[in-house]
Amino acid sequence: MIGIRKGIADIKSHLLEVYKATGKGFCLFIIILLFPIAWGMIVWYHTIVEGHLGSGMSDVVPWGVFISALAYFVGASAGATIVGLLIYAFGRTDYKPIGAMAILFGLICIFGATQFVMMDVGVPWRALKVPWILHNPTSMFFISSTSYFGFMIILTAELYFSIKVIGTKPTGFDKKMAKWLGILAVPYALFVVHTFTGTIFGVIKAREMWNTPLIPVHFVLSALACGFAGVALVTVITAKLEKREILTAATYSHMGLVLAGFITATLFLDFTDYIVLLYSQTAEGVETWHIISERYTGLFILNILGLVVADVILMTKRGRTENGLLIATTLTMLAIGAYRITLVSIGQIIPLYPQLGEVHYVPSREEVIMGVGMLALMVLLYSVLAKALPIRKSV
Amino acid sequence: MQQKMTRRQVVKKIAAITAAGAGAGVLLPSQSLAFTKLIERIIQTEFETKYEVLPPLPRVSFGMAIDLGLCIGCRRCSYACKRENSVPDSISPPYIMLMEVDPITLRRGSSILDERGNGLKNRLMYTKLRKDKEYMPLQCNHCEAPPCAKVCPTTATYKDKDGIVMIDYDKCIGCRYCMVACPYNARRFNWTEPKVAAEDINPLVPLRYHGVVEKCTFCVHRTRRGRTTRCVEACPNKARVFGNLNNPESKISKLIENEKSFRLKEGLNTKPQIWYLTQTKKKPMRWYKPLPPPKHIRGLS
């Protein structure tokens, strides 16, 4: 009892300290974020009460940007765990200053991913029952959504022990737990969480673009690139905003090299994917290629060119600096976002019956407002938690 | 059948609805009614309101044969189905879509798919019937290996013992994974609250609500009572035959055995339970003007 009271008092004093140290700029930033969040929540409420009539989705394109966002943020979350692996399995202790930050980033991303699904489903309150009461073990949606809960638990525990390790008196047990959770999170994130997310699409025989055993592999590789780029981007932005050095120039350079490797692997799979489509002889394959290269050219170019430019930047020594990483990671995240939208939403535009009519999908105003609201909520949660939790003490 | 609630549960329910409704009324007065309805629905799902679904018939496996040599594309089946199943106007296209196809496509024997730009002209929105064209109804195929049931995360979609692929609307979370997995575009999502006039509601069919998926049920409320489907009854040319595939003496079994037929997208191995008969017949063109096509199909231009 005394321990709990002491713990609460410690937290109180820490929060008070954080509050006193918070500048006006940060408060203004949070207030600005509250507007899109409130707007998004009002639109979401209308969707729950009245239905998804205002969305751009249809019976022919049943999954829109929200499911693309699910795939994107699950990937970002899975990729963020690589930092833990670098620290604990590869002995790169120079990454320690961003260890806890990366876990928090991953946790916020997986939370955001699940919330995008909640905004997408027709009966969200019933969807909450999925892992516990309603379940179908043959459904990849059930398997992957269950794995998200497991991942959240692992990341929360990892964050807890990492913070304890950063603290003044970490025990041997704390250190051991932080290490093993950091290592365990990587195979779980990549081979359970994100592989099954990729398999959601891979098992669908009806869709030409999805039904390939390479999809889960593609998802894992792009997740590594996206998640690691996300952590790097957050690190650089934090360093620039707070005008302090978080990582050394050598660590930034190493980070750039690792990211370049992930991007190259993703690019290789992107190229082979598109080349197979280009040479396709089936009606659906030819149609898919035409839709991607003619109707949604912008996304196609952003996907390929974004990754190529980012890779070129990171391949040069000059590019692997703070500024170079800022540009390369932004491009990587946008390019992988474009790939996710191409795969998920445009992958459904190929009509199941040819000449049925021209199938189209453009995210509606409602979807954009809800999506931006959710992104703002994720940024807000990250900003507040990054400030409130003692994860900077290690820097 | 509605489950009985205890007094305590009823009081709790009323209190929750009142509190939530009052709260919503303060926040957004115009939305308070809708909010109360929402809360009511949330609470209802806890009790899993049940409607009557007859159990599957023993030793029966339902299937359908559609004779393309007889179908004239008049859309009567589609309209009859819509009325029988209380399908609202917001569901478009209806459960049964009719496609005008080039006869050469059907003579190829397997599917209506062809390579891009080879001159075939399939049309959904035709307004005149033509003798030189074939008409092909498309609907849920009640596959023997339904991909929709396999992917449904909640088992809301399931294959019953008599071959009908059913949806439990009380379990459906509206994730639309089944729609993505269905190779036949047979499923419809309620993008908004369905509105059906009171006189058009079939009391034997459960009413759906926004956020759930629905589709053809082979008129389960009729077929499990020993009757045939409404589309079969409505067809003026007797192009549709419904029956028990387990009975070798049934009309459908004999037709499938003796006539040339194909099933849609057989390569996917979903084993549809609808056979399309392709033998050329003298087509009595009774109606030269078809019923109008759907005014607007979401997502199609």
XYZ file of C-alpha atoms in Angstrom:
696
model
C 0.000 0.000 0.000
C 2.814 2.362 0.961
C 4.620 1.413 -2.232
C 1.581 2.276 -4.365
C 1.179 5.645 -2.589
C 4.836 6.397 -3.136
C 4.522 5.404 -6.803
C 1.519 7.715 -7.303
C 3.354 10.564 -5.572
C 6.374 9.978 -7.838
C 4.191 10.042 -10.948
C 2.477 13.224 -9.711
C 5.740 15.005 -9.119
C 7.079 13.838 -12.489
C 3.982 15.062 -14.342
C 4.143 18.381 -12.519
C 7.773 18.704 -13.547
C 6.838 17.909 -17.168
C 3.962 20.399 -17.057
C 6.203 23.177 -15.760
C 8.803 22.464 -18.415
C 6.220 22.484 -21.249
C 6.451 25.529 -23.453
C 3.637 27.558 -24.994
C 4.495 26.293 -28.469
C 3.795 22.708 -27.435
C 0.446 23.642 -25.860
C -0.537 25.521 -29.025
C 0.461 22.504 -31.128
C -1.767 20.256 -29.018
C -4.689 22.692 -29.254
C -4.309 22.801 -33.051
C -4.342 18.996 -33.157
C -7.586 18.910 -31.184
C -9.528 20.524 -34.047
C -9.085 17.767 -36.661
C -9.570 15.183 -33.900
C -12.909 16.714 -32.871
C -14.033 17.047 -36.498
C -13.041 13.471 -37.233
C -14.899 12.210 -34.173
C -18.086 14.060 -35.128
C -17.958 12.523 -38.620
C -17.230 9.088 -37.137
C -20.204 9.451 -34.837
C -22.405 10.244 -37.864
C -21.018 7.174 -39.616
C -21.877 4.976 -36.662
C -25.394 6.375 -36.415
C -26.255 6.735 -40.079
C -23.887 4.415 -41.969
C -21.030 4.766 -44.424
C -23.132 6.293 -47.199
C -20.794 9.276 -47.440
C -17.716 7.127 -48.039
C -16.195 6.506 -51.462
C -16.365 2.747 -50.944
C -18.937 0.615 -52.716
C -20.075 -2.978 -53.213
C -17.445 -3.277 -55.955
C -14.644 -1.630 -53.939
C -15.542 -2.634 -50.367
C -12.206 -1.653 -48.798
C -10.966 1.917 -48.986
C -8.187 3.963 -47.416
C -8.938 2.783 -43.888
C -7.850 -0.769 -44.644
C -4.856 0.635 -46.538
C -4.076 2.571 -43.353
C -4.404 -0.643 -41.328
C -1.789 -2.345 -43.504
C 0.408 0.754 -43.426
C 0.423 1.343 -39.690
C 0.713 -2.321 -38.747
C 3.784 -2.331 -40.981
C 5.172 0.841 -39.435
C 4.635 -0.620 -35.988
C 6.323 -3.911 -36.877
C 9.279 -2.165 -38.492
C 9.830 0.050 -35.448
C 10.785 -2.990 -33.360
C 14.021 -3.330 -35.352
C 15.625 -0.705 -33.106
C 15.244 -3.039 -30.102
C 16.868 -5.845 -32.090
C 19.803 -3.608 -33.057
C 20.358 -2.663 -29.414
C 19.943 -6.019 -27.715
C 20.843 -8.620 -30.342
C 23.457 -6.743 -32.373
C 24.987 -4.787 -29.484
C 24.464 -1.378 -31.121
C 24.213 0.508 -27.840
C 24.474 3.825 -29.720
C 20.785 3.313 -30.594
C 19.811 3.226 -26.910
C 18.711 6.890 -26.814
C 15.882 6.071 -29.219
C 15.059 2.588 -27.874
C 12.056 3.614 -25.791
C 10.981 6.196 -28.380
C 10.837 3.487 -31.044
C 8.676 1.279 -28.819
C 6.296 4.159 -28.137
C 6.162 4.899 -31.881
C 5.330 1.243 -32.562
C 2.668 1.189 -29.862
C 0.964 4.311 -31.204
C 1.087 2.911 -34.760
C -0.541 -0.409 -33.806
C -3.171 1.445 -31.777
C -3.868 3.719 -34.776
C -4.057 0.727 -37.121
C -6.746 -0.950 -34.998
C -8.685 2.316 -34.760
C -8.684 2.647 -38.558
C -10.378 -0.768 -38.678
C -12.905 0.368 -36.097
C -13.740 3.368 -38.293
C -14.118 1.082 -41.292
C -16.395 -1.652 -39.936
C -20.155 -1.309 -40.068
C -20.862 -2.380 -36.465
C -17.830 -1.293 -34.412
C -19.212 -2.137 -30.967
C -19.748 -5.711 -32.128
C -16.269 -5.792 -33.665
C -14.896 -5.345 -30.142
C -16.120 -8.860 -29.399
C -14.052 -10.402 -32.203
C -11.135 -11.940 -30.394
C -13.104 -12.849 -27.267
C -16.638 -13.915 -28.153
C -16.878 -14.014 -31.935
C -14.171 -16.004 -33.642
C -13.490 -18.004 -36.755
C -10.057 -19.645 -36.723
C -9.964 -19.924 -40.544
C -10.296 -16.170 -40.983
C -7.054 -14.247 -41.487
C -8.842 -11.154 -40.237
C -9.564 -12.908 -36.944
C -6.018 -14.290 -36.637
C -4.332 -10.995 -37.420
C -6.644 -8.896 -35.228
C -5.981 -11.278 -32.334
C -2.255 -10.958 -32.936
C -2.551 -7.154 -32.662
C -3.690 -7.494 -29.062
C -0.732 -9.730 -28.296
C 1.585 -7.233 -29.946
C 0.160 -4.357 -27.937
C 0.759 -6.303 -24.724
C 4.361 -7.115 -25.725
C 5.090 -3.507 -26.692
C 3.526 -2.118 -23.506
C 5.575 -4.504 -21.377
C 8.703 -3.673 -23.373
C 8.082 0.047 -22.897
C 7.512 -0.434 -19.161
C 10.777 -2.314 -18.648
C 12.708 0.025 -20.945
C 11.560 2.990 -18.860
C 12.573 1.127 -15.706
C 15.989 0.439 -17.201
C 16.378 4.131 -18.061
C 15.406 5.002 -14.429
C 17.721 5.392 -11.486
C 17.626 1.917 -9.936
C 16.974 -0.796 -12.529
C 17.163 -4.365 -11.229
C 18.750 -7.264 -13.069
C 15.274 -8.599 -13.807
C 14.247 -5.289 -15.429
C 17.289 -5.343 -17.684
C 16.717 -8.977 -18.620
C 13.046 -8.371 -19.408
C 13.809 -5.257 -21.500
C 16.381 -7.248 -23.458
C 14.288 -10.347 -24.103
C 11.104 -8.453 -24.870
C 13.087 -6.284 -27.290
C 14.328 -9.386 -29.082
C 11.002 -11.272 -28.923
C 9.054 -8.310 -30.316
C 10.834 -8.535 -33.683
C 9.934 -12.081 -34.787
C 6.450 -11.628 -33.315
C 5.971 -8.348 -35.195
C 7.317 -9.597 -38.487
C 6.349 -13.263 -38.604
C 3.067 -13.128 -36.739
C 1.582 -9.641 -36.853
C 2.627 -8.403 -40.252
C 2.822 -11.740 -42.045
C -0.799 -12.423 -41.131
C -1.775 -8.902 -42.153
C -0.244 -9.619 -45.556
C -1.988 -12.974 -45.633
C -5.373 -11.214 -45.250
C -4.845 -10.159 -48.863
C -2.729 -13.063 -50.093
C -5.432 -15.693 -49.527
C -8.037 -13.923 -51.652
C -8.195 -15.913 -54.856
C -10.761 -13.567 -56.368
C -8.338 -10.645 -56.649
C -5.575 -10.849 -59.232
C -3.228 -8.420 -57.538
C -3.459 -10.013 -54.099
C -3.422 -13.731 -54.626
C 0.289 -14.447 -54.481
C 2.356 -16.138 -51.767
C 4.837 -13.261 -52.096
C 2.404 -10.774 -50.580
C 3.280 -11.564 -46.923
C 7.012 -11.377 -47.786
C 6.443 -8.087 -49.567
C 4.515 -6.813 -46.557
C 7.294 -7.765 -44.146
C 10.029 -6.107 -46.217
C 8.079 -2.906 -46.786
C 7.176 -2.918 -43.069
C 10.862 -2.977 -42.168
C 11.515 -0.030 -44.453
C 8.426 1.905 -43.360
C 8.785 1.320 -39.616
C 12.508 2.001 -39.510
C 12.018 5.116 -41.659
C 9.249 6.210 -39.287
C 11.499 5.928 -36.244
C 14.302 7.753 -38.050
C 11.932 10.518 -39.127
C 10.574 10.975 -35.601
C 14.134 11.040 -34.233
C 15.276 13.690 -36.712
C 12.155 15.833 -36.180
C 12.539 15.601 -32.382
C 16.213 16.527 -32.620
C 15.447 19.487 -34.839
C 12.523 20.748 -32.757
C 14.357 20.429 -29.466
C 17.663 21.591 -30.982
C 19.745 18.853 -29.400
C 21.735 15.856 -30.513
C 19.911 12.591 -29.972
C 22.091 10.319 -32.088
C 25.656 10.775 -33.251
C 26.535 11.357 -36.911
C 27.952 7.816 -37.091
C 24.674 6.356 -35.826
C 22.679 8.397 -38.357
C 24.963 7.053 -41.064
C 24.444 3.475 -39.898
C 20.711 4.084 -39.711
C 20.771 5.322 -43.304
C 22.656 2.239 -44.465
C 20.262 -0.161 -42.750
C 17.292 1.722 -44.197
C 18.855 1.674 -47.676
C 19.067 -2.119 -47.410
C 15.372 -2.410 -46.491
C 14.379 -0.007 -49.281
C 16.407 -1.930 -51.872
C 14.709 -5.180 -50.883
C 11.268 -3.530 -51.054
C 12.073 -1.991 -54.440
C 13.168 -5.353 -55.789
C 9.806 -6.888 -54.875
C 7.881 -3.848 -56.173
C 9.660 -4.134 -59.524
C 9.089 -7.856 -59.879
C 5.440 -7.368 -58.914
C 4.891 -4.783 -61.621
C 6.930 -6.691 -64.234
C 4.832 -9.818 -63.667
C 1.702 -7.704 -64.159
C 3.152 -6.062 -67.273
C 3.729 -9.452 -68.891
C 0.465 -10.923 -67.677
C -1.635 -12.709 -70.259
C -4.783 -13.051 -68.227
C -7.615 -10.554 -68.662
C -7.434 -9.494 -65.031
C -3.643 -9.108 -65.101
C -3.714 -6.907 -68.212
C -6.549 -4.850 -66.724
C -4.670 -4.437 -63.439
C -1.578 -3.159 -65.222
C -3.632 -0.679 -67.260
C -5.440 0.618 -64.181
C -2.220 1.100 -62.210
C -0.160 2.634 -65.007
C -2.870 4.692 -66.727
C -5.531 5.664 -64.214
C -3.574 5.874 -60.978
C -0.231 6.937 -62.445
C 0.487 9.397 -59.616
C 0.475 6.704 -56.951
C 2.492 4.364 -59.176
C 5.181 7.001 -59.775
C 5.251 8.042 -56.118
C 5.700 4.404 -55.118
C 8.608 3.626 -57.439
C 10.267 7.015 -57.765
C 9.940 7.778 -54.049
C 11.782 4.591 -53.121
C 14.432 5.020 -55.842
C 15.216 8.631 -54.808
C 15.286 7.712 -51.106
C 17.599 4.805 -51.863
C 19.936 6.974 -53.940
C 20.090 9.590 -51.158
C 20.922 6.978 -48.549
C 23.513 5.257 -50.716
C 25.682 8.379 -50.691
C 27.677 9.305 -47.607
C 26.399 12.893 -47.717
C 22.823 11.667 -47.770
C 23.192 9.764 -44.514
C 23.102 12.909 -42.395
C 20.252 14.373 -40.363
C 18.932 16.402 -43.315
C 19.421 13.604 -45.811
C 17.540 11.223 -43.545
C 14.716 13.736 -43.178
C 14.130 13.773 -46.944
C 14.781 10.064 -47.522
C 12.545 8.851 -44.677
C 9.702 11.175 -45.690
C 9.924 9.874 -49.260
C 10.057 6.269 -48.055
C 6.974 6.652 -45.892
C 5.028 8.356 -48.697
C 6.153 5.764 -51.256
C 5.124 2.849 -49.067
C 1.819 4.592 -48.336
C 1.260 4.842 -52.098
C 2.051 1.132 -52.455
C -0.442 0.205 -49.728
C -3.221 2.236 -51.378
C -2.341 0.773 -54.784
C -2.424 -2.746 -53.439
C -5.474 -2.549 -51.192
C -7.877 -0.141 -52.831
C -6.804 -0.176 -56.470
C -6.356 -3.936 -56.251
C -10.146 -4.129 -56.054
C -10.862 -1.832 -58.989
C -10.345 -4.623 -61.493
C -13.953 -5.626 -62.274
C -14.857 -9.175 -61.363
C -16.901 -9.269 -64.561
C -15.279 -7.449 -67.493
C -17.168 -4.576 -69.040
C -19.334 -4.368 -65.977
C -18.618 -0.658 -66.184
C -15.714 1.449 -65.043
C -15.108 0.781 -61.377
C -13.730 3.754 -59.489
C -12.642 4.622 -55.999
C -11.638 8.004 -54.622
C -11.640 8.596 -50.860
C -14.580 10.795 -49.946
C -14.497 13.953 -47.826
C -15.870 11.883 -44.923
C -13.039 9.360 -45.177
C -10.418 12.098 -45.438
C -11.745 13.962 -42.375
C -11.893 10.785 -40.305
C -8.461 9.699 -41.501
C -6.860 13.067 -40.788
C -8.569 13.095 -37.376
C -7.114 9.704 -36.550
C -3.643 10.757 -37.722
C -3.896 13.871 -35.556
C -4.914 11.716 -32.596
C -1.893 9.488 -33.145
C 0.439 12.499 -33.339
C -1.157 13.957 -30.213
C -0.848 10.722 -28.270
C 2.762 10.305 -29.301
C 3.669 13.923 -28.491
C 2.005 13.890 -25.085
C 3.285 10.463 -24.071
C 6.789 11.217 -25.330
C 6.760 14.249 -23.082
C 5.041 12.683 -20.082
C 6.899 9.378 -19.994
C 10.504 9.506 -18.805
C 11.843 8.143 -22.090
C 14.191 11.077 -22.744
C 16.298 10.594 -19.669
C 18.486 8.218 -21.615
C 19.368 10.911 -24.157
C -37.469 -15.498 -31.010
C -36.877 -12.666 -28.522
C -34.999 -13.607 -25.380
C -36.709 -12.663 -22.116
C -34.994 -10.095 -19.957
C -35.122 -9.836 -16.200
C -36.611 -6.740 -14.550
C -33.157 -5.659 -13.444
C -31.887 -5.839 -17.034
C -34.867 -3.866 -18.333
C -34.336 -1.138 -15.709
C -30.629 -1.010 -16.573
C -31.435 -0.768 -20.243
C -33.941 2.055 -19.774
C -31.564 3.935 -17.478
C -28.714 3.595 -19.929
C -30.820 4.714 -22.880
C -32.207 7.686 -20.938
C -28.801 8.776 -19.672
C -27.159 8.384 -23.039
C -30.053 10.003 -24.859
C -30.097 12.953 -22.450
C -26.343 13.364 -22.789
C -26.570 13.278 -26.539
C -29.499 15.681 -26.463
C -27.390 18.208 -24.605
C -24.506 17.797 -27.037
C -26.378 17.593 -30.318
C -30.135 18.029 -29.928
C -31.000 16.985 -33.487
C -29.068 13.759 -33.088
C -30.483 12.694 -29.743
C -33.057 10.350 -31.252
C -30.512 8.681 -33.479
C -28.114 8.411 -30.557
C -30.779 6.774 -28.384
C -31.424 4.290 -31.170
C -27.726 3.582 -31.360
C -27.447 2.925 -27.639
C -30.509 0.725 -27.870
C -28.844 -1.264 -30.608
C -25.615 -1.619 -28.657
C -27.550 -3.016 -25.739
C -29.612 -5.275 -27.987
C -26.519 -6.951 -29.395
C -25.689 -8.059 -25.886
C -28.886 -10.081 -25.880
C -28.466 -11.228 -29.476
C -32.018 -10.613 -30.673
C -32.955 -13.684 -32.648
C -35.335 -14.051 -35.544
C -36.739 -17.318 -36.666
C -34.542 -19.297 -39.044
C -35.816 -22.741 -39.868
C -33.269 -25.548 -39.487
C -31.785 -27.056 -42.656
C -33.755 -29.867 -44.213
C -32.230 -33.323 -43.775
C -30.555 -35.104 -46.722
C -31.061 -32.100 -48.971
C -28.549 -30.109 -50.955
C -30.081 -27.187 -52.759
C -28.906 -26.070 -56.159
C -30.130 -24.126 -59.153
C -29.898 -24.417 -62.927
C -30.363 -21.372 -65.135
C -31.122 -22.104 -68.747
C -29.408 -19.424 -70.795
C -31.192 -20.771 -73.835
C -34.450 -19.649 -72.241
C -33.512 -16.559 -70.247
C -34.638 -13.426 -72.064
C -33.183 -10.933 -69.589
C -36.531 -9.396 -68.625
C -35.312 -8.753 -65.017
C -38.523 -10.161 -63.534
C -36.522 -12.492 -61.296
C -34.503 -9.575 -59.985
C -37.556 -7.480 -59.142
C -39.435 -10.408 -57.582
C -36.417 -11.245 -55.428
C -36.123 -7.650 -54.259
C -39.751 -7.594 -53.140
C -39.727 -11.057 -51.586
C -36.656 -10.326 -49.479
C -37.639 -6.760 -48.509
C -34.488 -5.439 -50.185
C -34.383 -1.653 -49.853
C -33.686 0.707 -52.748
C -30.403 1.623 -51.106
C -29.135 -1.831 -52.082
C -28.059 -1.434 -55.687
C -27.572 -3.551 -57.722
C -30.138 -5.958 -56.254
C -29.214 -9.524 -55.333
C -29.709 -10.663 -58.947
C -27.810 -8.735 -61.629
C -28.537 -9.427 -65.268
C -25.817 -9.118 -67.841
C -26.284 -8.900 -71.590
C -23.526 -10.973 -73.198
C -22.367 -11.965 -76.630
C -23.471 -15.551 -77.430
C -19.899 -16.404 -78.462
C -18.843 -15.945 -74.862
C -21.211 -18.620 -73.721
C -20.272 -21.040 -76.478
C -16.719 -20.913 -75.168
C -18.271 -22.950 -72.444
C -16.646 -21.879 -69.240
C -17.039 -18.285 -68.323
C -17.996 -14.836 -69.470
C -14.435 -13.620 -68.977
C -12.369 -12.738 -71.981
C -9.192 -10.847 -72.759
C -9.293 -7.100 -72.807
C -10.643 -5.448 -75.932
C -11.541 -8.497 -77.993
C -14.803 -6.952 -79.124
C -17.156 -8.611 -76.638
C -19.683 -6.257 -75.178
C -21.182 -7.308 -71.875
C -23.700 -4.810 -70.603
C -25.428 -4.434 -67.291
C -27.594 -1.415 -67.989
C -29.352 -2.589 -71.173
C -32.836 -1.207 -71.780
C -33.889 -3.233 -74.836
C -33.957 -6.977 -75.322
C -32.183 -8.365 -78.349
C -32.629 -11.736 -79.980
C -28.963 -11.872 -81.001
C -27.778 -11.598 -77.405
C -27.752 -13.915 -74.432
C -28.773 -12.828 -70.952
C -27.061 -14.046 -67.887
C -28.344 -13.646 -64.326
C -25.586 -13.254 -61.725
C -26.205 -13.835 -58.029
C -24.822 -15.663 -54.995
C -23.707 -19.105 -56.180
C -24.012 -20.756 -52.750
C -20.605 -22.310 -53.374
C -19.770 -25.701 -51.950
C -16.452 -24.239 -50.790
C -17.493 -20.636 -50.111
C -14.515 -18.280 -49.706
C -16.808 -15.813 -47.933
C -17.495 -18.254 -45.079
C -13.830 -19.125 -44.731
C -12.738 -15.516 -44.323
C -15.575 -14.226 -42.121
C -13.936 -13.361 -38.765
C -17.091 -13.957 -36.726
C -18.688 -16.967 -38.462
C -21.610 -14.696 -39.355
C -21.404 -16.199 -42.832
C -21.700 -19.961 -42.776
C -22.560 -22.858 -45.044
C -25.595 -24.732 -43.840
C -26.098 -28.462 -44.211
C -28.616 -28.033 -47.024
C -26.097 -26.080 -49.098
C -27.359 -22.569 -48.454
C -24.737 -19.965 -47.585
C -26.350 -17.959 -44.803
C -25.587 -14.727 -42.959
C -26.344 -14.223 -39.269
C -27.029 -10.488 -39.167
C -26.569 -10.482 -35.390
C -22.977 -11.612 -35.767
C -21.947 -9.588 -38.803
C -19.558 -6.770 -37.880
C -19.608 -5.263 -41.367
C -15.884 -5.716 -42.062
C -16.731 -6.608 -45.691
C -13.954 -9.227 -45.910
C -16.553 -11.594 -47.383
C -17.344 -9.062 -50.120
C -13.693 -8.770 -50.998
C -13.309 -12.561 -51.051
C -16.409 -13.302 -53.141
C -15.345 -13.793 -56.778
C -18.913 -13.256 -57.974
C -19.681 -9.779 -56.629
C -22.736 -11.293 -54.995
C -22.740 -9.512 -51.659
C -24.263 -6.182 -50.745
C -23.413 -3.898 -47.848
C -25.953 -1.662 -46.150
C -24.173 1.656 -46.595
C -27.091 3.410 -44.908
C -30.145 2.514 -42.831
C -32.348 0.433 -45.150
C -35.818 1.891 -45.630
C -38.616 -0.391 -46.772
C -42.274 0.677 -46.795
C -44.316 -1.154 -44.138
C -46.552 -2.789 -46.743
C -43.494 -4.113 -48.606
C -41.966 -5.855 -45.624
C -42.075 -9.640 -45.748
C -42.647 -10.761 -42.140
C -40.785 -14.008 -42.794
C -37.579 -12.229 -43.712
C -35.483 -10.544 -40.994
C -34.916 -6.857 -41.573
C -31.321 -5.825 -41.873
C -29.745 -2.607 -40.619
C -26.934 -0.389 -41.722
C -23.458 -1.777 -41.322
C -24.226 -5.421 -42.142
C -23.783 -7.447 -45.318
C -26.649 -9.253 -47.046
C -27.214 -11.368 -50.155
C -29.395 -14.017 -51.818
C -30.443 -16.746 -49.386
C -32.076 -19.071 -51.937
C -35.267 -17.753 -50.287
C -34.523 -19.807 -47.179
C -37.870 -18.812 -45.609
C -39.650 -20.501 -48.529
C -37.363 -23.346 -49.552
C -37.129 -24.802 -46.059
C -40.908 -24.831 -45.992
C -40.969 -26.980 -49.119
C -41.601 -24.191 -51.616
C -39.365 -22.984 -54.423
C -37.494 -19.693 -54.659
C -39.318 -16.537 -55.690
C -37.088 -15.970 -58.746
C -38.035 -19.421 -60.062
C -41.723 -18.593 -59.666
C -41.339 -15.210 -61.312
C -39.487 -16.379 -64.421
C -41.936 -16.199 -67.366
C -39.919 -18.636 -69.504
C -39.184 -21.226 -66.820
C -35.471 -20.613 -67.347
C -34.719 -21.303 -63.706
C -34.939 -24.676 -62.009
C -34.399 -25.104 -58.269
C -34.197 -28.397 -56.459
C -32.444 -31.038 -54.443
C -29.112 -32.088 -55.908
C -29.019 -35.140 -53.658
C -32.048 -36.606 -55.391
C -30.977 -38.140 -58.737
C -34.590 -38.105 -59.881
C -35.065 -34.377 -59.358
C -35.424 -32.162 -62.409
C -32.285 -30.197 -61.601
C -30.151 -33.335 -61.273
C -31.365 -34.609 -64.649
C -30.780 -31.266 -66.359
C -27.239 -30.999 -65.048
C -26.547 -34.577 -66.103
C -28.039 -34.387 -69.580
C -27.421 -30.840 -70.769
C -24.305 -28.875 -71.573
C -23.565 -26.614 -68.661
C -20.884 -24.593 -66.927
C -20.363 -22.942 -63.589
C -18.860 -19.514 -63.084
C -15.106 -19.253 -62.561
C -14.638 -22.982 -62.065
C -10.877 -22.492 -61.966
C -11.189 -20.997 -58.500
C -12.525 -24.307 -57.191
C -15.302 -22.673 -55.187
C -17.753 -25.218 -56.671
C -20.765 -22.965 -57.275
C -24.160 -24.574 -56.843
C -25.633 -22.696 -59.786
C -25.253 -24.313 -63.195
C -25.726 -22.381 -66.424
C -27.256 -24.526 -69.166
C -25.994 -23.494 -72.583
C -27.920 -25.621 -75.062
C -29.493 -23.402 -77.773
C -33.261 -23.427 -77.654
C -36.086 -21.643 -79.364
C -36.447 -18.658 -77.128
C -39.994 -17.410 -76.678
C -39.406 -13.648 -76.416
C -42.498 -12.884 -74.378
C -41.445 -9.521 -73.139
C -39.661 -7.247 -75.540
C -39.163 -4.503 -72.994
C -37.249 -5.448 -69.875
C -37.923 -3.974 -66.465
C -35.624 -0.971 -65.933
C -32.014 -1.484 -64.858
C -30.791 -0.105 -61.515
C -30.652 3.679 -61.682
C -27.290 3.952 -60.053
C -24.730 1.453 -58.916
C -22.338 2.737 -56.289
C -18.747 2.607 -57.466
C -19.602 2.037 -61.132
C -19.746 4.634 -63.866
